[in-house]
Short mmCIF file of C-alpha atoms and ligand atoms in Angstrom, two decimals:
data_model
loop_
_atom_site.label_atom_id
_atom_site.label_comp_id
_atom_site.label_asym_id
_atom_site.label_seq_id
_atom_site.Cartn_x
_atom_site.Cartn_y
_atom_site.Cartn_z
CA MET A 1 -154.21 106.92 -37.56
CA LYS A 2 -157.21 105.38 -36.80
CA ASN A 3 -157.68 103.76 -32.44
CA CYS A 4 -158.98 100.27 -33.90
CA ILE A 5 -158.91 100.01 -29.97
CA LYS A 6 -162.49 98.10 -28.31
CA ILE A 7 -162.60 99.09 -25.38
CA ILE A 8 -165.24 98.48 -22.15
CA LYS A 9 -165.83 99.58 -19.10
CA LYS A 10 -166.11 98.63 -15.87
CA LYS A 11 -166.37 99.66 -12.05
CA ASN A 12 -163.90 97.79 -10.37
CA ALA A 13 -161.26 94.99 -10.67
CA ASN A 14 -163.83 91.63 -10.20
CA GLU A 15 -166.12 93.29 -12.96
CA VAL A 16 -162.86 93.03 -15.01
CA GLY A 17 -161.79 90.14 -14.32
CA LYS A 18 -165.48 89.10 -14.32
CA GLU A 19 -166.09 90.00 -18.23
CA ALA A 20 -162.67 89.01 -19.26
CA SER A 21 -163.00 85.09 -18.20
CA ASN A 22 -166.14 85.53 -19.84
CA ILE A 23 -164.16 85.77 -22.82
CA VAL A 24 -162.41 83.59 -21.98
CA LEU A 25 -165.10 80.72 -21.67
CA ASN A 26 -166.79 82.13 -25.21
CA GLU A 27 -163.18 81.47 -26.26
CA ILE A 28 -163.23 77.98 -25.48
CA LYS A 29 -166.16 77.39 -26.42
CA LYS A 30 -165.16 78.26 -30.01
CA LYS A 31 -162.48 76.53 -30.01
CA PRO A 32 -161.91 74.15 -27.13
CA SER A 33 -158.06 73.29 -27.92
CA LEU A 34 -157.57 77.69 -27.28
CA VAL A 35 -153.60 79.56 -26.56
CA LEU A 36 -154.35 81.02 -23.57
CA GLY A 37 -151.07 83.98 -23.15
CA LEU A 38 -151.21 84.39 -20.15
CA ALA A 39 -149.60 86.92 -17.32
CA THR A 40 -149.57 87.79 -13.66
CA GLY A 41 -149.46 90.56 -11.64
CA ARG A 42 -152.25 91.88 -9.22
CA THR A 43 -154.54 93.10 -11.99
CA MET A 44 -154.49 89.17 -13.65
CA ILE A 45 -155.84 87.99 -9.22
CA GLN A 46 -159.31 88.53 -10.38
CA PHE A 47 -158.71 87.10 -13.43
CA TYR A 48 -157.71 83.66 -12.53
CA ARG A 49 -160.38 83.98 -9.29
CA GLU A 50 -163.52 84.28 -11.51
CA LEU A 51 -162.11 81.62 -13.80
CA VAL A 52 -161.43 78.92 -11.14
CA LYS A 53 -164.76 79.76 -10.47
CA LEU A 54 -166.21 79.28 -13.83
CA PHE A 55 -164.27 75.93 -13.50
CA LYS A 56 -165.40 74.91 -10.88
CA ASN A 57 -169.36 75.88 -11.92
CA LYS A 58 -168.45 73.46 -14.30
CA LYS A 59 -169.12 75.93 -17.66
CA ILE A 60 -165.52 76.02 -18.56
CA ASN A 61 -163.23 72.89 -19.95
CA PHE A 62 -159.54 73.28 -20.16
CA SER A 63 -158.76 70.03 -20.97
CA LYS A 64 -157.64 70.90 -24.55
CA VAL A 65 -156.61 74.97 -23.95
CA LYS A 66 -152.96 75.24 -24.62
CA THR A 67 -151.47 78.44 -22.11
CA PHE A 68 -147.91 80.27 -22.85
CA ASN A 69 -147.04 82.42 -20.17
CA ILE A 70 -145.21 85.57 -21.21
CA ASP A 71 -142.78 86.64 -19.01
CA GLU A 72 -140.86 84.37 -16.15
CA TYR A 73 -137.37 86.40 -13.81
CA TYR A 74 -134.44 85.22 -14.81
CA GLY A 75 -131.88 83.83 -12.13
CA ILE A 76 -134.49 81.37 -10.27
CA ASP A 77 -136.51 78.57 -10.63
CA TRP A 78 -139.54 77.45 -11.01
CA ASN A 79 -139.82 76.50 -7.00
CA ASP A 80 -139.73 78.76 -6.13
CA LEU A 81 -142.29 80.59 -3.87
CA ARG A 82 -141.80 84.07 -5.23
CA SER A 83 -141.28 82.33 -9.56
CA TYR A 84 -143.93 83.31 -11.86
CA LYS A 85 -144.79 80.14 -12.65
CA LYS A 86 -145.72 79.82 -8.79
CA TYR A 87 -147.81 82.75 -9.00
CA MET A 88 -150.12 80.80 -11.67
CA ASP A 89 -149.74 77.55 -9.74
CA LYS A 90 -151.12 79.16 -6.51
CA ASN A 91 -153.27 80.78 -8.95
CA LEU A 92 -154.82 79.18 -11.83
CA PHE A 93 -153.74 75.92 -12.43
CA GLU A 94 -154.02 73.67 -9.58
CA LYS A 95 -156.94 75.12 -9.37
CA ILE A 96 -158.59 73.56 -12.82
CA LYS A 97 -158.14 71.00 -14.56
CA ILE A 98 -155.81 70.97 -17.06
CA LYS A 99 -153.09 68.93 -19.16
CA LYS A 100 -149.49 69.22 -17.65
CA GLU A 101 -147.83 68.93 -21.27
CA ASN A 102 -150.25 72.24 -22.02
CA ILE A 103 -149.21 74.63 -19.99
CA ASN A 104 -145.85 76.64 -21.17
CA PHE A 105 -144.09 78.34 -19.69
CA LEU A 106 -140.49 80.81 -20.07
CA ASP A 107 -137.97 78.83 -17.13
CA GLY A 108 -135.29 81.82 -15.41
CA SER A 109 -132.85 79.29 -14.32
CA LYS A 110 -131.85 78.04 -17.46
CA LYS A 111 -128.62 79.00 -18.48
CA ASN A 112 -128.69 78.75 -21.91
CA TRP A 113 -131.76 81.24 -21.85
CA ARG A 114 -131.34 82.12 -25.72
CA LYS A 115 -131.64 79.08 -27.29
CA GLU A 116 -134.94 78.84 -23.76
CA CYS A 117 -136.44 81.58 -25.29
CA LEU A 118 -136.30 79.86 -29.30
CA ASP A 119 -137.98 77.15 -27.62
CA TYR A 120 -140.26 79.32 -26.96
CA GLU A 121 -140.66 80.71 -30.09
CA LYS A 122 -140.89 77.52 -32.05
CA LYS A 123 -142.72 76.04 -29.34
CA ILE A 124 -145.73 79.20 -30.12
CA LYS A 125 -144.78 78.29 -34.02
CA GLU A 126 -145.59 74.73 -33.88
CA VAL A 127 -149.33 75.17 -32.10
CA GLY A 128 -150.30 77.88 -33.88
CA GLY A 129 -149.62 80.93 -32.87
CA ILE A 130 -151.89 82.82 -29.68
CA ASP A 131 -155.14 82.89 -30.40
CA LEU A 132 -155.58 85.37 -27.22
CA GLN A 133 -153.69 86.94 -26.00
CA ILE A 134 -154.09 88.11 -21.62
CA LEU A 135 -151.89 91.30 -20.65
CA GLY A 136 -151.79 93.32 -17.99
CA ILE A 137 -150.07 97.30 -18.49
CA GLY A 138 -147.03 98.06 -15.48
CA ARG A 139 -147.58 101.57 -14.54
CA ASN A 140 -144.30 102.12 -17.82
CA GLY A 141 -146.35 101.23 -20.43
CA HIS A 142 -144.44 98.24 -20.36
CA ILE A 143 -146.05 94.11 -21.98
CA ALA A 144 -145.23 92.00 -20.27
CA LEU A 145 -141.95 92.72 -18.68
CA ASN A 146 -140.44 94.81 -22.52
CA GLU A 147 -139.84 97.98 -20.76
CA PRO A 148 -139.59 100.57 -22.63
CA GLY A 149 -136.81 101.43 -25.38
CA SER A 150 -137.48 98.15 -26.04
CA SER A 151 -137.88 97.26 -30.25
CA PHE A 152 -140.62 97.04 -31.84
CA LYS A 153 -139.82 94.25 -33.69
CA SER A 154 -138.22 91.93 -30.51
CA LYS A 155 -139.01 88.72 -30.03
CA THR A 156 -138.91 86.65 -26.66
CA ARG A 157 -135.82 87.88 -25.35
CA LYS A 158 -133.46 88.42 -21.74
CA ILE A 159 -134.57 91.56 -20.09
CA LYS A 160 -133.08 94.15 -17.05
CA LEU A 161 -135.38 95.71 -15.63
CA ASN A 162 -136.41 98.65 -14.82
CA GLU A 163 -135.69 100.21 -10.83
CA GLU A 164 -139.48 100.85 -11.65
CA THR A 165 -140.98 97.93 -11.96
CA ARG A 166 -138.18 96.26 -9.46
CA ARG A 167 -139.66 98.46 -6.74
CA ALA A 168 -143.90 97.78 -7.76
CA ASN A 169 -143.25 94.36 -8.00
CA VAL A 170 -141.47 94.46 -4.00
CA GLY A 171 -144.71 93.19 -2.96
CA PHE A 172 -143.93 89.61 -4.34
CA PHE A 173 -140.85 90.20 -2.20
CA ASN A 174 -138.72 90.85 0.77
CA SER A 175 -137.32 93.01 -0.32
CA ILE A 176 -136.48 95.62 -2.95
CA LYS A 177 -132.22 93.88 -2.69
CA GLU A 178 -134.33 90.43 -3.19
CA VAL A 179 -136.67 91.22 -6.62
CA PRO A 180 -134.56 89.80 -9.88
CA ARG A 181 -132.88 92.29 -11.75
CA TYR A 182 -133.61 90.67 -15.01
CA ALA A 183 -136.31 88.63 -16.14
CA LEU A 184 -137.36 86.38 -19.65
CA THR A 185 -139.64 87.69 -21.80
CA SER A 186 -141.79 87.33 -24.94
CA GLY A 187 -141.07 90.37 -27.72
CA ILE A 188 -143.40 92.84 -28.81
CA LYS A 189 -143.56 91.31 -32.04
CA THR A 190 -144.74 87.76 -30.45
CA ILE A 191 -147.48 89.65 -29.04
CA MET A 192 -148.09 91.66 -31.84
CA GLY A 193 -148.46 88.41 -33.78
CA SER A 194 -151.75 87.55 -31.81
CA LYS A 195 -154.89 86.37 -33.13
CA LYS A 196 -156.67 88.34 -30.62
CA ILE A 197 -155.47 90.87 -27.31
CA LEU A 198 -157.14 91.00 -23.68
CA LEU A 199 -155.47 94.10 -22.01
CA LEU A 200 -157.36 94.48 -18.49
CA ALA A 201 -155.86 97.98 -15.73
CA THR A 202 -157.52 98.58 -12.66
CA GLY A 203 -156.27 101.43 -10.72
CA LYS A 204 -155.44 105.07 -10.12
CA GLU A 205 -151.92 103.92 -10.29
CA LYS A 206 -152.83 103.07 -14.67
CA ARG A 207 -155.24 106.10 -15.58
CA ASP A 208 -151.86 108.29 -17.01
CA VAL A 209 -150.17 105.19 -17.97
CA VAL A 210 -153.36 103.77 -20.00
CA LYS A 211 -154.62 107.19 -21.71
CA LYS A 212 -150.88 107.45 -23.94
CA ALA A 213 -151.31 104.10 -25.26
CA LEU A 214 -155.08 104.40 -25.64
CA LYS A 215 -153.70 108.68 -27.07
CA GLY A 216 -150.37 109.34 -27.13
CA LYS A 217 -147.49 109.11 -29.89
CA ILE A 218 -147.06 105.16 -30.67
CA THR A 219 -143.68 105.37 -29.52
CA LYS A 220 -140.88 102.74 -28.20
CA LYS A 221 -141.19 104.36 -24.76
CA VAL A 222 -144.52 103.52 -24.22
CA PRO A 223 -144.81 99.60 -25.67
CA ALA A 224 -148.54 99.26 -25.05
CA SER A 225 -149.15 102.05 -27.88
CA ILE A 226 -147.53 100.11 -30.44
CA LEU A 227 -150.51 97.60 -29.32
CA ARG A 228 -153.07 100.48 -30.99
CA LYS A 229 -151.59 99.43 -35.07
CA HIS A 230 -153.25 95.61 -33.73
CA ARG A 231 -156.23 94.02 -35.90
CA ASN A 232 -158.08 92.79 -32.09
CA VAL A 233 -157.35 94.40 -29.23
CA ILE A 234 -159.75 95.27 -26.21
CA PHE A 235 -158.98 96.79 -23.18
CA ILE A 236 -160.65 96.36 -20.50
CA LEU A 237 -160.74 99.15 -17.84
CA ASP A 238 -162.33 100.15 -14.51
CA SER A 239 -163.53 104.15 -13.94
CA ASN A 240 -160.51 104.95 -12.21
CA ALA A 241 -157.67 103.12 -15.10
CA LEU A 242 -160.31 104.60 -17.49
CA GLY A 243 -160.45 107.54 -15.65
C1 GLP B 301 -145.74 92.37 -13.76
C2 GLP B 301 -146.13 91.88 -14.62
C3 GLP B 301 -146.07 92.03 -16.16
C4 GLP B 301 -147.83 92.53 -15.59
C5 GLP B 301 -147.52 93.91 -15.00
C6 GLP B 301 -148.37 94.19 -14.83
O1 GLP B 301 -144.55 93.12 -13.37
N1 GLP B 301 -145.07 90.53 -14.77
O2 GLP B 301 -146.78 90.89 -17.40
O3 GLP B 301 -148.64 93.05 -17.32
O4 GLP B 301 -146.04 94.21 -15.17
O5 GLP B 301 -148.17 94.20 -13.12
P1 GLP B 301 -149.29 94.98 -12.17
O6 GLP B 301 -150.38 93.74 -12.05
O7 GLP B 301 -148.80 94.68 -10.52
O8 GLP B 301 -149.75 95.83 -11.93
#
């Protein structure tokens, strides 16, 4: 199958963040009410820093933008400092002007997670789908928190986190015991429904998985490999991740 993924290679993580933020800027210029899918993790830090810079320089206007974050830990609430919601508040939402009602987030404190996930899917539909989805990639190939083995038909749901994923995120916690065992995640089908996707990867530790995603078999074992079946995907990689 023809690989339709466009690859943009950048020198370092800062440049990756800059490139991604400029793409967001252009998409918002084209459509001020852009529906933007957002991710968390270390890779996204530079990207959010660059978006904030664009906002401070009055180049970007978020007043009509709607956001949907793709995942959240299960069993902790938004006030918890370890939640992805707090990460987003700290790195982006508190630093830009965006309407609270335009920020959409899965709530990991809801007992009825099925309803939470269905409501999330419904909200995406109501706004006409995600225009631009930003993704990171886990060292095991996960996108959002769709761990290896996730069905390509999966929708938003509760998922058990792999030990590898928990270990990769221990830096945001005091110890491995504190890292939640479950999360709510946007599904692979949900992500594939986005009109355009940007995947950002930086650092040597992502090199193997990026190679598998781009050149290996399209398999549930490497969830990001399915992106090759999407019509409009850009991988923005630093020289370490591309190898
Ligand atoms: C995290 C996030 C994902 C992210 C990925 C990569 O657990 N929940 O949405 O894409 O894993 O994270 P990092 O950039 O820290 O490697």
